[in-house]
JSON list of C-alpha atoms in Angstrom, two decimals:
[
{"chain": "E", "resi": 258, "resn": "GLN", "atom": "CA", "xyz": [125.33, 125.97, -138.26]},
{"chain": "E", "resi": 259, "resn": "VAL", "atom": "CA", "xyz": [124.22, 124.45, -134.23]},
{"chain": "E", "resi": 260, "resn": "GLN", "atom": "CA", "xyz": [126.46, 122.34, -132.53]},
{"chain": "E", "resi": 261, "resn": "LEU", "atom": "CA", "xyz": [124.98, 120.96, -129.32]},
{"chain": "E", "resi": 262, "resn": "VAL", "atom": "CA", "xyz": [126.43, 119.86, -126.19]},
{"chain": "E", "resi": 263, "resn": "GLU", "atom": "CA", "xyz": [124.13, 118.11, -123.12]},
{"chain": "E", "resi": 264, "resn": "ALA", "atom": "CA", "xyz": [124.96, 118.28, -119.73]},
{"chain": "E", "resi": 265, "resn": "GLY", "atom": "CA", "xyz": [123.19, 117.24, -116.45]},
{"chain": "E", "resi": 266, "resn": "GLY", "atom": "CA", "xyz": [123.13, 113.52, -116.38]},
{"chain": "E", "resi": 267, "resn": "GLY", "atom": "CA", "xyz": [124.78, 111.37, -113.72]},
{"chain": "E", "resi": 268, "resn": "SER", "atom": "CA", "xyz": [123.15, 109.02, -111.26]},
{"chain": "E", "resi": 269, "resn": "GLY", "atom": "CA", "xyz": [120.02, 109.12, -109.35]},
{"chain": "E", "resi": 270, "resn": "GLN", "atom": "CA", "xyz": [117.68, 107.30, -107.16]},
{"chain": "E", "resi": 271, "resn": "SER", "atom": "CA", "xyz": [114.26, 105.67, -108.31]},
{"chain": "E", "resi": 272, "resn": "GLY", "atom": "CA", "xyz": [111.61, 108.38, -107.35]},
{"chain": "E", "resi": 273, "resn": "GLY", "atom": "CA", "xyz": [114.25, 111.30, -107.66]},
{"chain": "E", "resi": 274, "resn": "SER", "atom": "CA", "xyz": [114.51, 114.20, -110.43]},
{"chain": "E", "resi": 275, "resn": "LEU", "atom": "CA", "xyz": [117.16, 115.11, -112.94]},
{"chain": "E", "resi": 276, "resn": "ARG", "atom": "CA", "xyz": [117.63, 117.98, -115.05]},
{"chain": "E", "resi": 277, "resn": "LEU", "atom": "CA", "xyz": [119.08, 117.68, -118.20]},
{"chain": "E", "resi": 278, "resn": "SER", "atom": "CA", "xyz": [120.22, 120.68, -120.53]},
{"chain": "E", "resi": 279, "resn": "CYS", "atom": "CA", "xyz": [121.16, 121.20, -124.09]},
{"chain": "E", "resi": 280, "resn": "VAL", "atom": "CA", "xyz": [123.37, 124.01, -125.07]},
{"chain": "E", "resi": 281, "resn": "ALA", "atom": "CA", "xyz": [123.67, 125.14, -128.50]},
{"chain": "E", "resi": 282, "resn": "SER", "atom": "CA", "xyz": [126.24, 127.74, -130.04]},
{"chain": "E", "resi": 283, "resn": "GLY", "atom": "CA", "xyz": [125.75, 128.97, -133.34]},
{"chain": "E", "resi": 284, "resn": "ARG", "atom": "CA", "xyz": [123.51, 132.12, -133.99]},
{"chain": "E", "resi": 285, "resn": "THR", "atom": "CA", "xyz": [120.39, 130.03, -135.51]},
{"chain": "E", "resi": 286, "resn": "PHE", "atom": "CA", "xyz": [119.32, 128.33, -132.53]},
{"chain": "E", "resi": 287, "resn": "SER", "atom": "CA", "xyz": [116.08, 129.83, -132.44]},
{"chain": "E", "resi": 288, "resn": "LEU", "atom": "CA", "xyz": [115.10, 128.64, -135.75]},
{"chain": "E", "resi": 289, "resn": "TYR", "atom": "CA", "xyz": [115.20, 124.98, -135.14]},
{"chain": "E", "resi": 290, "resn": "ALA", "atom": "CA", "xyz": [113.17, 122.45, -133.02]},
{"chain": "E", "resi": 291, "resn": "ILE", "atom": "CA", "xyz": [115.07, 120.38, -131.08]},
{"chain": "E", "resi": 292, "resn": "GLY", "atom": "CA", "xyz": [114.62, 116.89, -129.82]},
{"chain": "E", "resi": 293, "resn": "TRP", "atom": "CA", "xyz": [115.82, 114.58, -126.95]},
{"chain": "E", "resi": 294, "resn": "PHE", "atom": "CA", "xyz": [116.37, 110.87, -127.79]},
{"chain": "E", "resi": 295, "resn": "ARG", "atom": "CA", "xyz": [118.03, 108.46, -125.24]},
{"chain": "E", "resi": 296, "resn": "GLN", "atom": "CA", "xyz": [119.48, 104.95, -125.94]},
{"chain": "E", "resi": 297, "resn": "ALA", "atom": "CA", "xyz": [120.28, 102.38, -123.43]},
{"chain": "E", "resi": 298, "resn": "PRO", "atom": "CA", "xyz": [122.54, 99.24, -124.03]},
{"chain": "E", "resi": 299, "resn": "GLY", "atom": "CA", "xyz": [121.66, 97.39, -126.53]},
{"chain": "E", "resi": 300, "resn": "LYS", "atom": "CA", "xyz": [118.76, 99.39, -127.78]},
{"chain": "E", "resi": 301, "resn": "GLU", "atom": "CA", "xyz": [117.65, 101.31, -130.41]},
{"chain": "E", "resi": 302, "resn": "ARG", "atom": "CA", "xyz": [117.68, 105.05, -129.95]},
{"chain": "E", "resi": 303, "resn": "GLU", "atom": "CA", "xyz": [114.38, 106.04, -129.01]},
{"chain": "E", "resi": 304, "resn": "PHE", "atom": "CA", "xyz": [112.54, 109.13, -129.41]},
{"chain": "E", "resi": 305, "resn": "VAL", "atom": "CA", "xyz": [111.68, 110.79, -126.09]},
{"chain": "E", "resi": 306, "resn": "ALA", "atom": "CA", "xyz": [110.75, 114.85, -126.64]},
{"chain": "E", "resi": 307, "resn": "ALA", "atom": "CA", "xyz": [110.72, 117.31, -128.79]},
{"chain": "E", "resi": 308, "resn": "ILE", "atom": "CA", "xyz": [109.94, 120.88, -128.57]},
{"chain": "E", "resi": 309, "resn": "SER", "atom": "CA", "xyz": [109.00, 123.54, -131.74]},
{"chain": "E", "resi": 310, "resn": "SER", "atom": "CA", "xyz": [111.36, 126.32, -132.37]},
{"chain": "E", "resi": 311, "resn": "SER", "atom": "CA", "xyz": [109.41, 129.14, -130.55]},
{"chain": "E", "resi": 312, "resn": "GLY", "atom": "CA", "xyz": [108.96, 126.55, -127.44]},
{"chain": "E", "resi": 313, "resn": "ASP", "atom": "CA", "xyz": [104.86, 126.65, -128.17]},
{"chain": "E", "resi": 314, "resn": "SER", "atom": "CA", "xyz": [104.69, 122.96, -129.32]},
{"chain": "E", "resi": 315, "resn": "ARG", "atom": "CA", "xyz": [105.81, 120.15, -127.31]},
{"chain": "E", "resi": 316, "resn": "TYR", "atom": "CA", "xyz": [106.09, 116.26, -128.17]},
{"chain": "E", "resi": 317, "resn": "TYR", "atom": "CA", "xyz": [106.39, 113.18, -125.81]},
{"chain": "E", "resi": 318, "resn": "ALA", "atom": "CA", "xyz": [107.16, 109.81, -126.23]},
{"chain": "E", "resi": 319, "resn": "ASP", "atom": "CA", "xyz": [103.95, 107.52, -125.03]},
{"chain": "E", "resi": 320, "resn": "PHE", "atom": "CA", "xyz": [106.60, 105.97, -122.12]},
{"chain": "E", "resi": 321, "resn": "VAL", "atom": "CA", "xyz": [107.00, 109.66, -120.59]},
{"chain": "E", "resi": 322, "resn": "LYS", "atom": "CA", "xyz": [103.53, 109.60, -119.13]},
{"chain": "E", "resi": 323, "resn": "GLY", "atom": "CA", "xyz": [103.77, 113.21, -117.58]},
{"chain": "E", "resi": 324, "resn": "ARG", "atom": "CA", "xyz": [107.17, 112.39, -115.60]},
{"chain": "E", "resi": 325, "resn": "PHE", "atom": "CA", "xyz": [109.55, 114.45, -118.73]},
{"chain": "E", "resi": 326, "resn": "THR", "atom": "CA", "xyz": [108.95, 118.28, -119.84]},
{"chain": "E", "resi": 327, "resn": "ILE", "atom": "CA", "xyz": [110.86, 119.68, -121.96]},
{"chain": "E", "resi": 328, "resn": "SER", "atom": "CA", "xyz": [111.59, 123.72, -122.16]},
{"chain": "E", "resi": 329, "resn": "ARG", "atom": "CA", "xyz": [113.27, 126.11, -123.97]},
{"chain": "E", "resi": 330, "resn": "ASP", "atom": "CA", "xyz": [115.15, 129.59, -123.52]},
{"chain": "E", "resi": 331, "resn": "ASN", "atom": "CA", "xyz": [116.27, 130.62, -126.86]},
{"chain": "E", "resi": 332, "resn": "ALA", "atom": "CA", "xyz": [117.68, 133.58, -125.04]},
{"chain": "E", "resi": 333, "resn": "LYS", "atom": "CA", "xyz": [120.16, 131.30, -123.17]},
{"chain": "E", "resi": 334, "resn": "LYS", "atom": "CA", "xyz": [120.64, 128.88, -126.35]},
{"chain": "E", "resi": 335, "resn": "THR", "atom": "CA", "xyz": [119.48, 126.07, -124.16]},
{"chain": "E", "resi": 336, "resn": "VAL", "atom": "CA", "xyz": [116.84, 123.43, -124.44]},
{"chain": "E", "resi": 337, "resn": "TYR", "atom": "CA", "xyz": [116.02, 121.29, -121.08]},
{"chain": "E", "resi": 338, "resn": "LEU", "atom": "CA", "xyz": [114.76, 117.97, -120.46]},
{"chain": "E", "resi": 339, "resn": "GLN", "atom": "CA", "xyz": [113.52, 118.02, -116.79]},
{"chain": "E", "resi": 340, "resn": "ILE", "atom": "CA", "xyz": [112.84, 114.21, -115.69]},
{"chain": "E", "resi": 341, "resn": "HIS", "atom": "CA", "xyz": [110.67, 113.47, -112.59]},
{"chain": "E", "resi": 342, "resn": "SER", "atom": "CA", "xyz": [109.95, 110.11, -110.86]},
{"chain": "E", "resi": 343, "resn": "LEU", "atom": "CA", "xyz": [112.98, 107.97, -112.28]},
{"chain": "E", "resi": 344, "resn": "LYS", "atom": "CA", "xyz": [112.99, 104.53, -112.96]},
{"chain": "E", "resi": 345, "resn": "PRO", "atom": "CA", "xyz": [115.64, 102.35, -113.51]},
{"chain": "E", "resi": 346, "resn": "GLU", "atom": "CA", "xyz": [114.45, 101.59, -117.10]},
{"chain": "E", "resi": 347, "resn": "ASP", "atom": "CA", "xyz": [115.08, 105.35, -117.77]},
{"chain": "E", "resi": 348, "resn": "THR", "atom": "CA", "xyz": [118.71, 104.52, -117.83]},
{"chain": "E", "resi": 349, "resn": "ALA", "atom": "CA", "xyz": [120.31, 105.30, -120.74]},
{"chain": "E", "resi": 350, "resn": "VAL", "atom": "CA", "xyz": [122.62, 108.36, -122.77]},
{"chain": "E", "resi": 351, "resn": "TYR", "atom": "CA", "xyz": [120.56, 110.77, -123.59]},
{"chain": "E", "resi": 352, "resn": "TYR", "atom": "CA", "xyz": [121.00, 113.08, -126.85]},
{"chain": "E", "resi": 353, "resn": "CYS", "atom": "CA", "xyz": [119.56, 116.05, -128.00]},
{"chain": "E", "resi": 354, "resn": "ALA", "atom": "CA", "xyz": [119.66, 116.97, -131.88]},
{"chain": "E", "resi": 355, "resn": "VAL", "atom": "CA", "xyz": [118.27, 119.67, -134.10]},
{"chain": "E", "resi": 356, "resn": "ALA", "atom": "CA", "xyz": [115.48, 118.77, -136.27]},
{"chain": "E", "resi": 357, "resn": "ASP", "atom": "CA", "xyz": [116.20, 118.74, -140.42]},
{"chain": "E", "resi": 358, "resn": "GLY", "atom": "CA", "xyz": [112.88, 116.95, -141.20]},
{"chain": "E", "resi": 359, "resn": "PRO", "atom": "CA", "xyz": [109.25, 116.93, -140.58]},
{"chain": "E", "resi": 360, "resn": "ASP", "atom": "CA", "xyz": [108.94, 113.99, -138.00]},
{"chain": "E", "resi": 361, "resn": "TYR", "atom": "CA", "xyz": [110.08, 114.90, -134.73]},
{"chain": "E", "resi": 362, "resn": "ARG", "atom": "CA", "xyz": [109.96, 111.40, -133.68]},
{"chain": "E", "resi": 363, "resn": "ALA", "atom": "CA", "xyz": [112.03, 110.09, -136.29]},
{"chain": "E", "resi": 364, "resn": "PRO", "atom": "CA", "xyz": [115.31, 110.03, -135.24]},
{"chain": "E", "resi": 365, "resn": "GLY", "atom": "CA", "xyz": [116.52, 109.88, -139.24]},
{"chain": "E", "resi": 366, "resn": "HIS", "atom": "CA", "xyz": [115.06, 113.62, -139.44]},
{"chain": "E", "resi": 367, "resn": "PHE", "atom": "CA", "xyz": [117.24, 114.87, -136.58]},
{"chain": "E", "resi": 368, "resn": "GLY", "atom": "CA", "xyz": [121.03, 116.05, -137.12]},
{"chain": "E", "resi": 369, "resn": "SER", "atom": "CA", "xyz": [123.98, 118.08, -135.30]},
{"chain": "E", "resi": 370, "resn": "TRP", "atom": "CA", "xyz": [123.85, 115.51, -132.79]},
{"chain": "E", "resi": 371, "resn": "GLY", "atom": "CA", "xyz": [125.60, 116.11, -129.12]},
{"chain": "E", "resi": 372, "resn": "GLN", "atom": "CA", "xyz": [127.69, 113.78, -127.60]},
{"chain": "E", "resi": 373, "resn": "GLY", "atom": "CA", "xyz": [125.23, 112.16, -124.96]},
{"chain": "E", "resi": 374, "resn": "THR", "atom": "CA", "xyz": [125.02, 112.49, -121.17]},
{"chain": "E", "resi": 375, "resn": "GLN", "atom": "CA", "xyz": [124.53, 109.24, -119.63]},
{"chain": "E", "resi": 376, "resn": "VAL", "atom": "CA", "xyz": [121.45, 108.76, -117.09]},
{"chain": "E", "resi": 377, "resn": "THR", "atom": "CA", "xyz": [122.08, 105.85, -114.55]},
{"chain": "E", "resi": 378, "resn": "VAL", "atom": "CA", "xyz": [118.93, 105.35, -112.04]},
{"chain": "E", "resi": 379, "resn": "SER", "atom": "CA", "xyz": [119.07, 102.47, -109.58]},
{"chain": "E", "resi": 380, "resn": "SER", "atom": "CA", "xyz": [116.31, 100.87, -107.50]}
]
């Protein structure tokens, strides 16, 4: 079983950058696709990005528009989410999770959620 812990959130200015990390425990990390989601206050959790187990395939939400990059280092059991050109609307709690279904954009197809890391962007 894989357990995930997010880190790297914090406060940033519009136009700045942040890199979030999702660190896994467990020996089977490299077998699973991993996704990032976010949830802003009063809104539903939404898909941000996902990466296949090998890292060869990456999937992004339409709103990302080239500002986010997902990557992984299986040797370090870590998935990263690099965010550039931060916007106030990026303010949310960001979660990573393990894909356990075929739809990488659906929160219901993920499990083993981390506790989340807060990102706050000021204008």
